[in-house]
């Protein structure tokens, strides 16, 4: 077998390996993004529908308000409907 054929075979193998590696990496990124978009469960972050001291979701940096000040909104980290008066262990104060 000539040296040129050996190199062509190796190049083809390396190209396939690189393509497979890229596909696996892309699939992993999509899976991570999907999990992030779904959010964690309320139970896993000890979510409650009432404030904890002076801390409540409406004052949290992760809270996305609903259509009015009293309507439920969503959270950037927790799945499901979130009360503006709720609280969980992920509570982080909004930047001033």
XYZ file of N, CA and C in Angstrom:
288
model
N 0.845 -1.173 0.000
C 0.000 0.000 0.000
C 0.890 1.235 0.000
N 0.567 2.191 -0.805
C 1.401 3.385 -0.903
C 1.178 4.294 0.299
N 2.160 5.165 0.537
C 2.075 6.107 1.653
C 0.890 7.052 1.492
N 0.586 7.467 0.251
C -0.536 8.377 0.007
C -1.851 7.750 0.438
N -2.051 6.492 0.147
C -3.292 5.808 0.519
C -3.409 5.687 2.039
N -2.287 5.428 2.715
C -2.303 5.327 4.167
C -2.759 6.657 4.783
N -2.204 7.762 4.266
C -2.574 9.073 4.781
C -4.017 9.412 4.455
N -4.495 9.055 3.270
C -5.885 9.317 2.899
C -6.832 8.564 3.825
N -6.498 7.341 4.136
C -7.326 6.540 5.048
C -7.342 7.128 6.449
N -6.196 7.569 6.906
C -6.109 8.177 8.230
C -6.878 9.495 8.276
N -6.740 10.280 7.230
C -7.468 11.556 7.171
C -8.970 11.327 7.218
N -9.442 10.364 6.453
C -10.871 10.070 6.428
C -11.339 9.624 7.812
N -10.549 8.784 8.458
C -10.898 8.320 9.801
C -10.935 9.489 10.792
N -9.946 10.372 10.726
C -9.916 11.529 11.623
C -11.095 12.466 11.368
N -11.463 12.653 10.110
C -12.612 13.507 9.780
C -13.896 12.916 10.355
N -14.064 11.597 10.216
C -15.260 10.941 10.761
C -15.284 11.062 12.283
N -14.142 10.845 12.907
C -14.062 10.943 14.368
C -14.396 12.354 14.836
N -13.894 13.343 14.121
C -14.184 14.739 14.479
C -15.667 15.039 14.304
N -16.254 14.532 13.241
C -17.679 14.747 12.998
C -18.541 14.102 14.071
N -18.185 12.893 14.468
C -18.930 12.192 15.515
C -18.777 12.932 16.849
N -17.576 13.381 17.149
C -17.344 14.129 18.390
C -18.165 15.413 18.426
N -18.218 16.111 17.312
C -19.007 17.349 17.242
C -20.487 17.058 17.433
N -20.970 15.978 16.848
C -22.385 15.614 16.984
C -22.718 15.269 18.432
N -21.836 14.549 19.098
C -22.058 14.201 20.504
C -22.057 15.458 21.374
N -21.134 16.360 21.121
C -21.069 17.613 21.887
C -22.329 18.438 21.680
N -22.797 18.525 20.453
C -24.014 19.290 20.156
C -25.225 18.669 20.853
N -25.310 17.358 20.839
C -26.428 16.681 21.502
C -26.402 16.953 23.005
N -25.212 16.956 23.584
C -25.082 17.253 25.013
C -25.514 18.663 25.350
N -25.170 19.609 24.491
C -25.559 21.002 24.717
C -27.070 21.173 24.610
N -27.688 20.506 23.657
C -29.137 20.578 23.499
C -29.818 19.977 24.715
N -29.323 18.847 25.200
C -29.909 18.205 26.371
C -29.789 19.097 27.605
N -28.634 19.727 27.779
C -28.434 20.616 28.923
C -29.355 21.825 28.842
N -29.507 22.384 27.643
C -30.385 23.538 27.467
C -31.836 23.150 27.744
N -32.258 21.976 27.303
C -33.623 21.509 27.534
C -33.880 21.329 29.021
N -32.924 20.749 29.734
C -33.079 20.563 31.171
C -33.148 21.909 31.877
N -32.327 22.851 31.454
C -32.333 24.183 32.047
C -33.656 24.884 31.795
N -34.178 24.763 30.591
C -35.437 25.413 30.243
C -36.593 24.840 31.050
N -36.524 23.553 31.372
C -37.587 22.908 32.125
C -37.585 23.377 33.573
N -36.443 23.752 34.108
C -36.337 24.203 35.484
C -36.346 23.041 36.455
N -35.966 23.332 37.680
C -35.970 22.308 38.722
C -37.350 22.252 39.350
N -37.623 21.192 40.076
C -38.941 21.042 40.688
C -39.078 21.959 41.899
N -40.296 22.324 42.181
C -40.567 23.161 43.349
C -40.126 22.454 44.623
N -40.389 21.159 44.695
C -40.034 20.396 45.893
C -38.524 20.413 46.137
N -37.738 20.337 45.063
C -36.279 20.270 45.233
C -35.681 21.564 45.767
N -36.401 22.679 45.640
C -35.911 23.961 46.158
C -36.761 24.467 47.323
N -37.604 23.571 47.863
C -38.444 23.867 49.036
C -39.343 25.080 48.811
N -39.907 25.167 47.591
C -40.805 26.274 47.251
C -42.029 26.250 48.163
N -42.466 27.435 48.561
C -43.703 27.597 49.323
C -44.439 28.809 48.785
N -45.763 28.816 48.928
C -46.595 29.912 48.404
C -46.667 31.115 49.331
N -45.862 31.147 50.367
C -45.860 32.275 51.296
C -44.437 32.782 51.464
N -44.274 34.047 51.847
C -42.940 34.611 52.002
C -42.173 33.972 53.159
N -40.881 34.172 53.158
C -40.014 33.734 54.261
C -39.402 34.997 54.843
N -39.959 35.445 55.936
C -39.533 36.724 56.497
C -39.868 37.827 55.506
N -38.916 38.645 55.160
C -39.130 39.707 54.180
C -38.811 39.281 52.758
N -38.492 38.029 52.563
C -38.125 37.539 51.232
C -39.322 36.895 50.542
N -39.594 37.341 49.330
C -40.641 36.728 48.515
C -40.252 36.825 47.054
N -40.855 35.982 46.240
C -40.471 35.867 44.832
C -40.495 37.197 44.083
N -41.437 38.069 44.388
C -41.513 39.349 43.675
C -40.254 40.189 43.861
N -39.470 39.911 44.905
C -38.231 40.628 45.147
C -36.994 39.838 44.735
N -37.211 38.733 44.022
C -36.106 37.853 43.619
C -35.668 38.152 42.185
N -34.374 38.081 41.948
C -33.811 38.338 40.622
C -34.235 37.276 39.602
N -34.659 36.105 40.054
C -35.043 35.016 39.150
C -36.520 35.051 38.756
N -37.311 35.855 39.446
C -38.759 35.901 39.208
C -39.099 36.695 37.951
N -39.996 36.129 37.152
C -40.520 36.803 35.954
C -41.993 37.083 36.239
N -42.360 38.355 36.425
C -43.729 38.694 36.827
C -44.785 38.243 35.826
N -45.988 38.043 36.366
C -47.144 37.727 35.531
C -47.728 38.994 34.933
N -48.978 38.904 34.474
C -49.622 40.025 33.781
C -49.991 41.185 34.705
N -50.040 40.936 36.002
C -50.297 42.005 36.974
C -49.431 41.751 38.210
N -49.420 42.697 39.128
C -48.579 42.582 40.322
C -48.976 41.403 41.203
N -50.253 41.009 41.141
C -50.717 39.907 41.998
C -50.824 38.571 41.255
N -50.680 38.605 39.923
C -50.788 37.369 39.132
C -49.525 36.520 39.281
N -49.720 35.215 39.208
C -48.564 34.324 39.240
C -47.683 34.581 38.031
N -46.394 34.382 38.218
C -45.429 34.525 37.139
C -44.678 33.228 36.949
N -43.462 33.337 36.489
C -42.606 32.171 36.315
C -41.252 32.472 36.951
N -40.406 31.465 36.946
C -39.072 31.616 37.511
C -38.056 31.148 36.488
N -36.909 31.786 36.457
C -35.849 31.400 35.533
C -35.212 30.074 35.925
N -35.439 29.612 37.150
C -34.799 28.382 37.614
C -35.774 27.281 38.009
N -36.991 27.652 38.400
C -37.954 26.684 38.930
C -39.100 26.500 37.939
N -39.487 25.269 37.715
C -40.566 24.952 36.781
C -41.929 25.269 37.388
N -42.849 25.674 36.546
C -44.236 25.870 36.968
C -44.589 27.307 37.271
N -45.849 27.467 37.674
C -46.389 28.773 38.030
C -45.855 29.168 39.406
N -45.427 30.425 39.525
C -44.803 30.903 40.761
C -45.565 32.102 41.305
N -45.936 32.029 42.575
C -46.634 33.135 43.229
C -45.651 34.260 43.525
N -46.068 35.515 43.297
C -45.178 36.630 43.640
C -44.904 36.691 45.148
N -45.779 36.067 45.945
C -45.598 36.049 47.394
C -44.907 34.770 47.864
N -44.498 33.910 46.928
C -43.837 32.658 47.280
C -42.384 32.875 47.665
N -41.704 31.768 47.944
C -40.296 31.805 48.327
C -39.697 30.417 48.126
N -38.393 30.353 47.828
C -37.668 29.088 47.795
C -36.211 29.337 48.180
N -35.449 28.290 48.320
C -34.062 28.432 48.768
C -33.150 29.081 47.724
N -33.620 29.257 46.500
C -32.839 29.925 45.469
C -33.023 31.441 45.496
N -33.827 31.944 46.419
C -34.128 33.369 46.467
C -32.845 34.193 46.445
N -32.802 35.135 45.516
C -31.667 36.038 45.341
C -32.214 37.447 45.185
N -31.763 38.394 45.985
C -32.342 39.748 45.886
C -32.072 40.386 44.531
N -33.048 41.145 44.053
C -32.867 41.898 42.813
C -31.768 42.929 43.020
N -31.034 43.173 41.951
C -29.980 44.205 42.017
C -30.633 45.572 42.202
N -30.021 46.391 42.980
C -30.584 47.731 43.248
C -30.381 48.663 42.095
